[in-house]
mmCIF file of C-alpha atoms in Angstrom:
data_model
loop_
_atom_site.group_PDB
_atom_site.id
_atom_site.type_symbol
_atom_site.label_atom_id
_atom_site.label_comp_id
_atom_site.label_asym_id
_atom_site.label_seq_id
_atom_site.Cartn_x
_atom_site.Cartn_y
_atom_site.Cartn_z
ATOM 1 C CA UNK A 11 298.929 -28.484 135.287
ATOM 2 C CA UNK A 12 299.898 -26.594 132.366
ATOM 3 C CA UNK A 13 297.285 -27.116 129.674
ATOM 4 C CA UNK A 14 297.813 -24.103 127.196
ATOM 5 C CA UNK A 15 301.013 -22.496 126.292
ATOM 6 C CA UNK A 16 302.614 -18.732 124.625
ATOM 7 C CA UNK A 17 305.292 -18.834 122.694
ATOM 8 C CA UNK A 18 306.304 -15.187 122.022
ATOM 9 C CA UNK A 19 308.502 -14.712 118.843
ATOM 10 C CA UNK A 20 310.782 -12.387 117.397
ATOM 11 C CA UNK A 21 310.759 -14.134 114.093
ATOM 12 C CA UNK A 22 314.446 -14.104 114.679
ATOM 13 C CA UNK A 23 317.340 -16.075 113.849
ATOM 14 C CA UNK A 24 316.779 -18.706 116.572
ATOM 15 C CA UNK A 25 313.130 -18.173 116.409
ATOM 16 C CA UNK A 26 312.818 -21.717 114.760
ATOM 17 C CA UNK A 27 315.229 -23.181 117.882
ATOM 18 C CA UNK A 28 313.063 -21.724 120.470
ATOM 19 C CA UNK A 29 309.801 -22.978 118.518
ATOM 20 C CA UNK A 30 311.816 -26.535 119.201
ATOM 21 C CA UNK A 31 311.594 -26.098 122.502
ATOM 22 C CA UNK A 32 307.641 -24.670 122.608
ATOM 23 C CA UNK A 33 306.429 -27.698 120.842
ATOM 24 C CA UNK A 34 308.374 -30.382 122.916
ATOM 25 C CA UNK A 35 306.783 -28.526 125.819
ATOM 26 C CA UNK A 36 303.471 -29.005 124.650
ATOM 27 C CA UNK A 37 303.868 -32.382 123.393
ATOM 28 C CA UNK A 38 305.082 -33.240 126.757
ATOM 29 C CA UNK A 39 302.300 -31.562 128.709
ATOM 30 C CA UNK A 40 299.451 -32.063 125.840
ATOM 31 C CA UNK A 41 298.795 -28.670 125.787
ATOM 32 C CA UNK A 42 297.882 -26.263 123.484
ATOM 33 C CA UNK A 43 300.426 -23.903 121.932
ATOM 34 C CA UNK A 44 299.473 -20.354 121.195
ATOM 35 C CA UNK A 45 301.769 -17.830 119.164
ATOM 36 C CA UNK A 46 302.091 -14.357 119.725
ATOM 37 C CA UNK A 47 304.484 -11.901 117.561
ATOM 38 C CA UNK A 48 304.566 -8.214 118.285
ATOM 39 C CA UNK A 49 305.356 -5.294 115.998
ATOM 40 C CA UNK A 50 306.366 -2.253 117.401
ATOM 41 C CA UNK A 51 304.573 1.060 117.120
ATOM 42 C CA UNK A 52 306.596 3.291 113.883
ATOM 43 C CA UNK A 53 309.238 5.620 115.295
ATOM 44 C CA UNK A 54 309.235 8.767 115.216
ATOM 45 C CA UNK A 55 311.965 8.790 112.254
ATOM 46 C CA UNK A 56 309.856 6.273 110.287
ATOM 47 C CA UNK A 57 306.922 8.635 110.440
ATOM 48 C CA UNK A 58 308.698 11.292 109.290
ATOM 49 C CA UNK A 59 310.475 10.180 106.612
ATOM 50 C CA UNK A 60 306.436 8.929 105.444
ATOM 51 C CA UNK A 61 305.296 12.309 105.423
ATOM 52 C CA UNK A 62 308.131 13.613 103.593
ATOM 53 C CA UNK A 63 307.755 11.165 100.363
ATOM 54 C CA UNK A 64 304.183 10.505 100.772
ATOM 55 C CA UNK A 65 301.042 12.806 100.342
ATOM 56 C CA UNK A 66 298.895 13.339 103.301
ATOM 57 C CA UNK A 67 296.107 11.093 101.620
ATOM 58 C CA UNK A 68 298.025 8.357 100.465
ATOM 59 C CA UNK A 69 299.385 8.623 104.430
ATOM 60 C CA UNK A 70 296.379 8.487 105.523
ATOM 61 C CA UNK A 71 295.461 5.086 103.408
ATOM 62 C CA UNK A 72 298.486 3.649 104.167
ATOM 63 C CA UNK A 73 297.432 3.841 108.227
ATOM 64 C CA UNK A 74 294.215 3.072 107.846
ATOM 65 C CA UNK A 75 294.286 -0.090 105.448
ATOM 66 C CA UNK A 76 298.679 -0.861 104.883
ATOM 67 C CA UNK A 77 298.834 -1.488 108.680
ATOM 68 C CA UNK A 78 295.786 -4.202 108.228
ATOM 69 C CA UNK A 79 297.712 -5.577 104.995
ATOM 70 C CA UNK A 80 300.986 -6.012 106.280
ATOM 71 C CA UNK A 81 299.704 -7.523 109.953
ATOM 72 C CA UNK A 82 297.785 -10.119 107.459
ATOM 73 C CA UNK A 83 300.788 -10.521 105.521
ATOM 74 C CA UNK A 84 303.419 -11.209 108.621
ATOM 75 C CA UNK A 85 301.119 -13.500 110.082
ATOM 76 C CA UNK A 86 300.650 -16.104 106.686
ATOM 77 C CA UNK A 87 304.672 -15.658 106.804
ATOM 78 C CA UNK A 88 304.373 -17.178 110.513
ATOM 79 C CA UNK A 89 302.795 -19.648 109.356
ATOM 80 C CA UNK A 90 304.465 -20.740 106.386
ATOM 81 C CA UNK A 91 306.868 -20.611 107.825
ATOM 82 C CA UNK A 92 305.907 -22.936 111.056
ATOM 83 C CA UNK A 93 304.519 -25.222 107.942
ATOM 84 C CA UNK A 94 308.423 -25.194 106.338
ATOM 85 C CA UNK A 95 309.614 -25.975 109.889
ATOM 86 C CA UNK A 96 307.366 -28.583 110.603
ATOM 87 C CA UNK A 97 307.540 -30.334 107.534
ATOM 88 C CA UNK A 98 304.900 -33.381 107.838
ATOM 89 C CA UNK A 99 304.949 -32.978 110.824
ATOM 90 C CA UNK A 100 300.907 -32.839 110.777
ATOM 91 C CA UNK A 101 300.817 -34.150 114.809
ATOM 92 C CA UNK A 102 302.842 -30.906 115.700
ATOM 93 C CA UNK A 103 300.824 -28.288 113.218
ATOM 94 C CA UNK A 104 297.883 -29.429 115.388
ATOM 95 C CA UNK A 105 299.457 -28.423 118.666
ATOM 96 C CA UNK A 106 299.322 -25.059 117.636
ATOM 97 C CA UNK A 107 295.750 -23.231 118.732
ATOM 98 C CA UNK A 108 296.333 -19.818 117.502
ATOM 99 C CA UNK A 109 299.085 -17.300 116.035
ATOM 100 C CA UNK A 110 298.740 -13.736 116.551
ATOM 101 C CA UNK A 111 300.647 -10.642 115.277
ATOM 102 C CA UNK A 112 300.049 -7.406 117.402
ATOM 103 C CA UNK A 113 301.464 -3.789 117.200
ATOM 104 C CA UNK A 114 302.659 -2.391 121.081
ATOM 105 C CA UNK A 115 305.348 -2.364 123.228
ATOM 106 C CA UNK A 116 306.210 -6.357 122.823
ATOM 107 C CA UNK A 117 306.525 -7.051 126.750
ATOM 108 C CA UNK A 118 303.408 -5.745 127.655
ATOM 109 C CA UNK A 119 301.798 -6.520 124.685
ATOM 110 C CA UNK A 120 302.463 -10.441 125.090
ATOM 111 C CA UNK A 121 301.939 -9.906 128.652
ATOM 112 C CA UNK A 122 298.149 -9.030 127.849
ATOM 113 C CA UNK A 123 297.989 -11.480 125.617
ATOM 114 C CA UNK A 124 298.896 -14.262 128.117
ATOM 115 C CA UNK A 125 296.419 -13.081 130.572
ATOM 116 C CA UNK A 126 293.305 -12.730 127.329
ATOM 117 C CA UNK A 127 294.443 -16.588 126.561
ATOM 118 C CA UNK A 128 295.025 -17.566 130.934
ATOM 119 C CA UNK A 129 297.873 -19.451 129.457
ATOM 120 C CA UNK A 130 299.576 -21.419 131.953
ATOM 121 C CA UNK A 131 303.205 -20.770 130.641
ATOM 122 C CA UNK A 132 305.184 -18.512 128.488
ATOM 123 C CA UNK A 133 308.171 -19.335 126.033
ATOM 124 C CA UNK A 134 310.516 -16.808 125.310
ATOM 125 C CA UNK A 135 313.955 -16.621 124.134
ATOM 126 C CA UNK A 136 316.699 -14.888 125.835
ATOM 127 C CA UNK A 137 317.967 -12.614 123.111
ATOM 128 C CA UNK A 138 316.963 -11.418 119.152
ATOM 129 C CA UNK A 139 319.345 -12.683 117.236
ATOM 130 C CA UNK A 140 321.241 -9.034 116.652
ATOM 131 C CA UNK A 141 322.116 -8.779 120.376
ATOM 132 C CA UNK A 142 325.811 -8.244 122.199
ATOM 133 C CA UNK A 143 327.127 -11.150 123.681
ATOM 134 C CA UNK A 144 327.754 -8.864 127.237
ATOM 135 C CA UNK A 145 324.804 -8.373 127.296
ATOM 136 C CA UNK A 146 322.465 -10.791 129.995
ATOM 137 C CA UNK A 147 318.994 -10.789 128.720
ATOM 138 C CA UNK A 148 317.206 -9.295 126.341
ATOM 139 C CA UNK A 149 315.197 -6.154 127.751
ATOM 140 C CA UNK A 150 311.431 -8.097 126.171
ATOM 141 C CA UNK A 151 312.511 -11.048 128.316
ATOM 142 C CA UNK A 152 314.133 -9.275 131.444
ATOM 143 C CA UNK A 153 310.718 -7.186 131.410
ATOM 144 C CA UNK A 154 308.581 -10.038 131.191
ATOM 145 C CA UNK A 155 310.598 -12.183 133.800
ATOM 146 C CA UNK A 156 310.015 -9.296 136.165
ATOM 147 C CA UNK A 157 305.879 -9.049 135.156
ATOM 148 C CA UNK A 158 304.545 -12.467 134.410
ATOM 149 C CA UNK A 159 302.105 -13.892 136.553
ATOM 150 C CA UNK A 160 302.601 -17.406 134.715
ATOM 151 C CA UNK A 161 305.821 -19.648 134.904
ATOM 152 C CA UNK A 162 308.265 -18.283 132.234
ATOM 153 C CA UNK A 163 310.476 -20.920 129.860
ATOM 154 C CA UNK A 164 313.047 -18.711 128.755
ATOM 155 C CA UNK A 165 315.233 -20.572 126.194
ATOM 156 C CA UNK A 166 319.085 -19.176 125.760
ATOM 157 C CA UNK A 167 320.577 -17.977 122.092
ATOM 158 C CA UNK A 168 322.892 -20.325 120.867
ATOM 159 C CA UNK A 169 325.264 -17.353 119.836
ATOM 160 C CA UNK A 170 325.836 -17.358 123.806
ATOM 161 C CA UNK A 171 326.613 -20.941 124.472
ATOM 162 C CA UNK A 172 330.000 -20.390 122.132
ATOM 163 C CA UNK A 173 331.452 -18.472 125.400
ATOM 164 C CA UNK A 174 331.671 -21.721 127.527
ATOM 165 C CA UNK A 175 332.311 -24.293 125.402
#
């Protein structure tokens, strides 16, 4: 019986097609649909170019309460923009049980996230929208084909149907 739901988002291109999908799975099932998008950790070039333009104070601010802000921020876009999607859709706005933004490593991160929530299934799609058509899968969802404990939905990039049609 699959009663709650994780639809993990790259905010993406197709991230409104694969939210299609998410909500007709919960309709379907009555379940409740949880959100998860994950930010990943600065790089190494990121930080650096930081500390060269920014004082060691502001830098410090900017960890301690920018990181907070702009978690806040991308989550009311997530949101929104589920609410612009959606349109009056009311019914399918109350499907949705939660929406979380985290900062990790994206497969493990919504890996941990699934087991906090004991979801019964995860939606992912196949690809971000910037990826090479030779390429199979997406590493997120090879990585979280290979580790899921849960059944995984994983939805293919329309980009890639173009090849057989």
């Amino acid at each position: 019986m699959i009663r709650s739901i994780l639809y993990a988002t790259d905010l993406g291109l197709y991230a409104p097609y694969v939210l299609q999908h998410a909500l007709a799975l919960a309709r379907s099932f009555k379940a409740r649909l949880h959100v998860v998008h994950v930010v990943e950790p600065m790089g190494l070039f990121a930080e650096s170019v930081l500390q060269t333009y920014v004082d060691e104070a502001r830098l410090k601010e900017l960890r301690s309460t920018g990181l907070e802000t702009v978690m806040s921020n991308i989550e009311l876009r997530v949101l929104e923009g589920f609410r612009d999607e959606l349109g009056d859709s009311q019914d399918d706005l109350e499907l949705i049980g939660s929406v979380s933004v985290l900062r990790g490593d994206p497969p493990i991160s919504i890996l941990e996230h699934a087991q906090k929530l004991a979801v019964d299934l995860l939606v992912v799609g196949s690809h971000s929208h910037g990826a090479a058509l030779e390429v199979p899968m997406g590493r997120t969802a090879a990585r979280l084909l290979q580790l899921c404990d849960v059944p995984v939905y994983l939805v293919p990039m329309l980009q890639h149907r173009s090849r057989h049609e």
